[in-house]
Amino acid sequence: MKLLEGKNVIITGASRGIGKGIAQVFGQHGANVAFTYSSSEAPALELEKELSGMGVKAKAYKSNAASFSESEELVAKVLEDFESIDVLINNAGITKDNLLMRMGEEDFDKVIEINLKSVFNMTKAVQRTMLKQRKGSIINMSSVVGVKGNAGQTNYAASKAGMIGFTKSVALELGSRNIRCNAIAPGFIETEMTDKLDEKTVQGWRDAIPLKRGGSPEDVANACLFLASDLSGYVTGQVLNVDGGMLT
Ligand code: NAP
């Protein structure tokens, strides 16, 4: 059964990793996928081709999620190309890890802008369309780190915790118009983002996971599929942990 047949979706940061996994699973479920990247043009165009081969409409857009004006322009272009927006997935994110003692102001600001302000930019940009449609699902990619904190990631943890507060507030503001907003808190997911970590840190994460393995982009994509589809029609304001039991 295709759960997203004919739905139009925007995913930020889908040139690789979790975003790419979401785009692939959504394409398999019949969604038309508009997605962004910041610099990885070649892999983005490759993904666009792969999705088009599934018989859905797909388009890659170069757009900096941290920019308010670029986000507005992006949503206007997507509406021209796709006509409506049923689902927004705020997935774009970066890390710039360091102990607080050594963290520079620039690295704090950059992580907050790309991970958190982007969510404000994109949600605001799609809001009018979803209000007119009287339906929509917004999914914000938070992290276990936003729920429990992590040494060496004060900037990242603050951005991901901020996303949870934002999610719950949007759910309260827009629920009466049938617009749902939820967050996903992935644990340790094996992507280029986690490739940067040293082996000792990775082993530490794995040891702490009851299911004793890192997650895959597809694990997260399947949770997104539930939150994007009508199966979760009575679910809003929630944080879904996709972490192999890490937060248990
Ligand atoms: P990733 O492999 O590093 O991919 C990040 C994606 O975001 C890329 O497509 C990148 O595009 C895009 N991006 C970066 N900056 C952007 C910007 N300013 N505007 C638009 N797109 C931008 O990361 P990932 O592991 O898939 O993570 C995806 C999301 O899940 C992030 O929000 C991350 O914080 C969250 N998360 C990840 C994990 C994990 O273990 N991996 C755990 C919890 C939460 P370019 O390639 O063009 O730069």
Tab-separated table of C-alpha atoms and ligand atoms in Angstrom:
chain	number	residue	atom	x	y	z
A	1	MET	CA	0.000	0.000	0.000
A	2	LYS	CA	1.309	3.448	-0.944
A	3	LEU	CA	0.788	5.762	2.016
A	4	LEU	CA	1.614	9.105	0.392
A	5	GLU	CA	0.147	8.754	-3.104
A	6	GLY	CA	-0.031	12.178	-4.770
A	7	LYS	CA	1.095	14.143	-1.683
A	8	ASN	CA	3.544	17.001	-2.240
A	9	VAL	CA	6.443	17.086	0.182
A	10	ILE	CA	9.351	19.461	0.865
A	11	ILE	CA	12.432	18.025	2.576
A	12	THR	CA	15.342	20.272	3.503
A	13	GLY	CA	18.847	18.830	3.226
A	14	ALA	CA	18.184	15.658	1.249
A	15	SER	CA	21.324	15.373	-0.864
A	16	ARG	CA	22.584	12.663	1.510
A	17	GLY	CA	22.053	10.903	4.829
A	18	ILE	CA	18.686	10.901	6.574
A	19	GLY	CA	17.091	13.418	4.199
A	20	LYS	CA	17.994	11.270	1.189
A	21	GLY	CA	16.592	8.189	2.952
A	22	ILE	CA	13.317	10.031	3.593
A	23	ALA	CA	13.106	11.145	-0.040
A	24	GLN	CA	13.623	7.546	-1.232
A	25	VAL	CA	11.040	6.021	1.113
A	26	PHE	CA	8.548	8.799	0.337
A	27	GLY	CA	9.080	8.334	-3.420
A	28	GLN	CA	8.400	4.615	-3.021
A	29	HIS	CA	5.143	5.562	-1.289
A	30	GLY	CA	3.999	7.746	-4.181
A	31	ALA	CA	4.911	11.212	-2.856
A	32	ASN	CA	6.114	14.005	-5.121
A	33	VAL	CA	9.327	15.261	-3.551
A	34	ALA	CA	10.806	18.761	-3.627
A	35	PHE	CA	14.082	18.768	-1.737
A	36	THR	CA	16.974	21.069	-0.983
A	37	TYR	CA	20.743	20.949	-0.660
A	38	SER	CA	23.283	23.593	0.217
A	39	SER	CA	26.318	22.586	-1.865
A	40	SER	CA	26.152	18.919	-2.954
A	41	GLU	CA	24.716	19.542	-6.415
A	42	ALA	CA	25.804	16.305	-8.140
A	43	PRO	CA	24.328	13.891	-5.559
A	44	ALA	CA	21.175	16.025	-5.416
A	45	LEU	CA	20.677	15.789	-9.179
A	46	GLU	CA	21.342	12.066	-9.015
A	47	LEU	CA	18.633	11.670	-6.353
A	48	GLU	CA	16.253	13.772	-8.466
A	49	LYS	CA	16.805	11.301	-11.326
A	50	GLU	CA	16.367	8.278	-9.055
A	51	LEU	CA	13.053	9.598	-7.682
A	52	SER	CA	11.760	10.533	-11.141
A	53	GLY	CA	12.484	6.929	-12.147
A	54	MET	CA	9.971	5.848	-9.487
A	55	GLY	CA	7.244	7.652	-11.439
A	56	VAL	CA	6.827	10.554	-9.001
A	57	LYS	CA	7.586	14.232	-9.552
A	58	ALA	CA	10.909	15.221	-8.015
A	59	LYS	CA	13.023	18.359	-8.029
A	60	ALA	CA	16.221	19.440	-6.271
A	61	TYR	CA	16.612	23.092	-5.256
A	62	LYS	CA	19.774	24.774	-4.019
A	63	SER	CA	18.644	26.764	-0.987
A	64	ASN	CA	20.237	27.769	2.300
A	65	ALA	CA	17.732	26.827	5.002
A	66	ALA	CA	19.322	29.356	7.361
A	67	SER	CA	18.272	32.230	5.102
A	68	PHE	CA	14.789	33.652	5.654
A	69	SER	CA	14.564	35.182	2.177
A	70	GLU	CA	15.895	32.074	0.392
A	71	SER	CA	13.342	29.940	2.253
A	72	GLU	CA	10.516	32.229	1.117
A	73	GLU	CA	11.784	32.133	-2.472
A	74	LEU	CA	12.110	28.347	-2.308
A	75	VAL	CA	8.541	27.825	-1.143
A	76	ALA	CA	7.247	30.173	-3.871
A	77	LYS	CA	9.181	28.177	-6.506
A	78	VAL	CA	7.950	24.838	-5.120
A	79	LEU	CA	4.360	26.107	-5.236
A	80	GLU	CA	4.852	27.124	-8.881
A	81	ASP	CA	6.227	23.681	-9.693
A	82	PHE	CA	4.068	21.441	-7.445
A	83	GLU	CA	0.954	23.628	-6.766
A	84	SER	CA	0.461	22.564	-3.124
A	85	ILE	CA	2.508	21.485	-0.103
A	86	ASP	CA	1.115	18.729	2.119
A	87	VAL	CA	4.197	17.879	4.162
A	88	LEU	CA	7.269	19.838	5.298
A	89	ILE	CA	10.262	18.036	6.749
A	90	ASN	CA	12.789	20.299	8.412
A	91	ASN	CA	15.786	17.990	8.213
A	92	ALA	CA	18.799	20.153	7.253
A	93	GLY	CA	21.351	20.271	10.030
A	94	ILE	CA	25.027	20.467	10.891
A	95	THR	CA	27.340	19.873	13.845
A	96	LYS	CA	30.266	22.007	14.978
A	97	ASP	CA	31.307	20.167	18.127
A	98	ASN	CA	33.603	21.462	20.823
A	99	LEU	CA	33.753	21.775	24.578
A	100	LEU	CA	32.099	24.991	25.726
A	101	MET	CA	35.511	26.212	26.926
A	102	ARG	CA	36.794	26.111	23.333
A	103	MET	CA	33.643	26.867	21.362
A	104	GLY	CA	33.767	30.119	19.420
A	105	GLU	CA	30.779	32.422	19.011
A	106	GLU	CA	30.727	31.780	15.273
A	107	ASP	CA	30.296	28.007	15.734
A	108	PHE	CA	27.481	28.549	18.216
A	109	ASP	CA	25.652	30.976	15.928
A	110	LYS	CA	26.111	28.868	12.788
A	111	VAL	CA	24.601	25.733	14.359
A	112	ILE	CA	21.651	27.674	15.773
A	113	GLU	CA	21.026	29.375	12.412
A	114	ILE	CA	21.189	26.241	10.263
A	115	ASN	CA	19.485	23.841	12.685
A	116	LEU	CA	16.947	26.026	14.485
A	117	LYS	CA	16.337	29.284	12.656
A	118	SER	CA	15.842	27.244	9.476
A	119	VAL	CA	12.825	25.617	11.118
A	120	PHE	CA	11.290	29.037	11.772
A	121	ASN	CA	12.110	30.152	8.201
A	122	MET	CA	10.594	27.140	6.478
A	123	THR	CA	7.576	26.687	8.755
A	124	LYS	CA	6.659	30.338	8.358
A	125	ALA	CA	7.092	30.078	4.602
A	126	VAL	CA	4.685	27.097	4.236
A	127	GLN	CA	2.229	28.200	6.913
A	128	ARG	CA	-0.029	30.310	4.683
A	129	THR	CA	-0.384	27.517	2.121
A	130	MET	CA	-1.217	24.898	4.750
A	131	LEU	CA	-3.695	27.253	6.462
A	132	LYS	CA	-5.500	27.784	3.142
A	133	GLN	CA	-5.571	24.037	2.525
A	134	ARG	CA	-6.712	23.405	6.101
A	135	LYS	CA	-4.313	20.514	6.317
A	136	GLY	CA	-0.640	19.777	6.612
A	137	SER	CA	2.001	17.815	8.457
A	138	ILE	CA	5.251	19.383	9.631
A	139	ILE	CA	8.051	17.156	10.902
A	140	ASN	CA	11.135	18.557	12.610
A	141	MET	CA	14.327	16.492	12.825
A	142	SER	CA	15.480	16.979	16.401
A	143	SER	CA	17.831	14.545	18.198
A	144	VAL	CA	18.237	12.529	21.400
A	145	VAL	CA	20.878	15.150	22.156
A	146	GLY	CA	18.121	17.780	22.285
A	147	VAL	CA	16.303	15.695	24.893
A	148	LYS	CA	19.187	14.632	27.157
A	149	GLY	CA	22.139	16.914	26.259
A	150	ASN	CA	25.646	15.835	25.270
A	151	ALA	CA	29.085	16.999	26.405
A	152	GLY	CA	30.843	18.747	23.519
A	153	GLN	CA	27.600	19.670	21.778
A	154	THR	CA	26.136	22.627	23.682
A	155	ASN	CA	25.367	24.419	20.416
A	156	TYR	CA	23.808	21.366	18.755
A	157	ALA	CA	21.855	20.322	21.886
A	158	ALA	CA	20.476	23.846	22.274
A	159	SER	CA	19.386	23.903	18.629
A	160	LYS	CA	17.711	20.483	18.855
A	161	ALA	CA	15.992	21.251	22.194
A	162	GLY	CA	14.802	24.529	20.673
A	163	MET	CA	13.216	22.572	17.829
A	164	ILE	CA	11.150	20.598	20.344
A	165	GLY	CA	9.763	23.761	21.971
A	166	PHE	CA	9.045	25.153	18.508
A	167	THR	CA	7.289	21.921	17.485
A	168	LYS	CA	4.978	21.881	20.496
A	169	SER	CA	4.129	25.570	20.079
A	170	VAL	CA	3.289	25.181	16.383
A	171	ALA	CA	1.130	22.145	17.231
A	172	LEU	CA	-0.828	24.316	19.687
A	173	GLU	CA	-1.119	27.278	17.282
A	174	LEU	CA	-2.145	25.389	14.159
A	175	GLY	CA	-3.985	22.325	15.453
A	176	SER	CA	-7.411	23.935	15.019
A	177	ARG	CA	-6.663	24.212	11.268
A	178	ASN	CA	-5.797	20.521	10.952
A	179	ILE	CA	-2.071	21.238	10.679
A	180	ARG	CA	-0.033	18.776	12.722
A	181	CYS	CA	3.533	19.351	13.888
A	182	ASN	CA	5.739	16.647	15.395
A	183	ALA	CA	9.433	16.083	16.004
A	184	ILE	CA	11.610	13.040	15.575
A	185	ALA	CA	14.535	12.476	17.917
A	186	PRO	CA	16.929	10.093	16.164
A	187	GLY	CA	19.660	8.473	18.202
A	188	PHE	CA	22.882	7.317	16.572
A	189	ILE	CA	22.194	7.077	12.830
A	190	GLU	CA	25.004	6.038	10.508
A	191	THR	CA	25.506	8.895	8.018
A	192	GLU	CA	28.310	11.270	6.996
A	193	MET	CA	27.455	13.329	10.072
A	194	THR	CA	28.382	10.454	12.411
A	195	ASP	CA	31.306	9.311	10.169
A	196	LYS	CA	33.143	12.339	11.565
A	197	LEU	CA	33.144	10.853	15.100
A	198	ASP	CA	36.131	8.900	16.399
A	199	GLU	CA	35.814	5.127	16.880
A	200	LYS	CA	35.837	5.355	20.701
A	201	THR	CA	32.879	7.758	20.695
A	202	VAL	CA	31.019	5.570	18.186
A	203	GLN	CA	31.586	2.468	20.320
A	204	GLY	CA	30.292	4.383	23.351
A	205	TRP	CA	27.084	5.257	21.504
A	206	ARG	CA	26.615	1.657	20.297
A	207	ASP	CA	27.160	0.213	23.812
A	208	ALA	CA	24.437	2.497	25.138
A	209	ILE	CA	21.848	1.319	22.600
A	210	PRO	CA	19.546	-1.504	23.796
A	211	LEU	CA	19.163	-2.761	20.194
A	212	LYS	CA	23.014	-2.807	19.969
A	213	ARG	CA	23.282	-1.224	16.538
A	214	GLY	CA	23.329	2.195	14.963
A	215	GLY	CA	20.218	3.207	13.061
A	216	SER	CA	19.944	3.665	9.304
A	217	PRO	CA	18.434	6.596	7.386
A	218	GLU	CA	15.623	4.203	6.457
A	219	ASP	CA	14.808	3.621	10.152
A	220	VAL	CA	14.220	7.357	10.516
A	221	ALA	CA	12.445	7.617	7.159
A	222	ASN	CA	9.892	4.984	8.222
A	223	ALA	CA	9.027	7.034	11.329
A	224	CYS	CA	8.648	10.106	9.087
A	225	LEU	CA	6.371	8.113	6.823
A	226	PHE	CA	4.023	7.471	9.745
A	227	LEU	CA	4.027	11.124	10.831
A	228	ALA	CA	3.545	12.393	7.265
A	229	SER	CA	0.709	10.024	6.408
A	230	ASP	CA	-2.919	9.958	7.491
A	231	LEU	CA	-2.063	7.015	9.787
A	232	SER	CA	-0.929	9.640	12.322
A	233	GLY	CA	-3.957	11.880	11.755
A	234	TYR	CA	-4.579	12.225	15.519
A	235	VAL	CA	-0.923	12.735	16.524
A	236	THR	CA	0.476	16.229	17.055
A	237	GLY	CA	2.962	17.986	19.338
A	238	GLN	CA	4.899	14.765	19.976
A	239	VAL	CA	8.553	13.805	19.958
A	240	LEU	CA	9.066	10.337	18.492
A	241	ASN	CA	12.355	8.773	19.607
A	242	VAL	CA	13.940	6.665	16.870
A	243	ASP	CA	16.961	5.555	18.806
A	244	GLY	CA	17.043	1.777	19.311
A	245	GLY	CA	15.864	2.341	22.871
A	246	MET	CA	18.702	4.717	23.823
A	247	LEU	CA	16.466	7.011	25.882
A	248	THR	CA	14.701	4.193	27.703
B	1	NAP	P1	24.345	14.763	6.846
B	1	NAP	O1	24.612	13.423	6.298
B	1	NAP	O2	25.489	15.621	7.257
B	1	NAP	O3	23.415	15.560	5.788
B	1	NAP	C1	23.023	16.892	6.061
B	1	NAP	C2	22.145	17.400	4.953
B	1	NAP	O4	21.782	18.751	5.268
B	1	NAP	C3	22.838	17.448	3.605
B	1	NAP	O5	21.914	17.143	2.591
B	1	NAP	C4	23.261	18.916	3.490
B	1	NAP	O6	23.358	19.391	2.153
B	1	NAP	C5	22.109	19.606	4.173
B	1	NAP	N1	22.433	20.940	4.653
B	1	NAP	C6	23.445	21.316	5.472
B	1	NAP	N2	23.400	22.641	5.666
B	1	NAP	C7	22.352	23.112	4.950
B	1	NAP	C8	21.786	24.394	4.734
B	1	NAP	N3	22.301	25.484	5.304
B	1	NAP	N4	20.700	24.499	3.938
B	1	NAP	C9	20.159	23.404	3.341
B	1	NAP	N5	20.656	22.168	3.499
B	1	NAP	C10	21.734	22.027	4.295
B	1	NAP	O7	23.408	14.695	8.151
B	1	NAP	P2	22.367	13.562	8.629
B	1	NAP	O8	23.090	12.666	9.559
B	1	NAP	O9	21.644	13.016	7.472
B	1	NAP	O10	21.385	14.452	9.524
B	1	NAP	C11	20.143	14.959	9.041
B	1	NAP	C12	19.388	15.593	10.197
B	1	NAP	O11	19.191	14.615	11.220
B	1	NAP	C13	20.143	16.747	10.865
B	1	NAP	O12	19.236	17.745	11.277
B	1	NAP	C14	20.765	16.088	12.073
B	1	NAP	O13	21.020	17.027	13.102
B	1	NAP	C15	19.694	15.096	12.463
B	1	NAP	N6	20.201	13.991	13.272
B	1	NAP	C16	21.155	13.154	12.804
B	1	NAP	C17	21.592	12.105	13.609
B	1	NAP	C18	22.649	11.123	13.165
B	1	NAP	O14	23.062	10.306	13.997
B	1	NAP	N7	23.105	11.152	11.921
B	1	NAP	C19	21.051	11.943	14.890
B	1	NAP	C20	20.079	12.817	15.332
B	1	NAP	C21	19.642	13.842	14.507
B	1	NAP	P3	24.806	19.526	1.421
B	1	NAP	O15	25.236	18.098	1.184
B	1	NAP	O16	24.525	20.261	0.160
B	1	NAP	O17	25.682	20.245	2.379
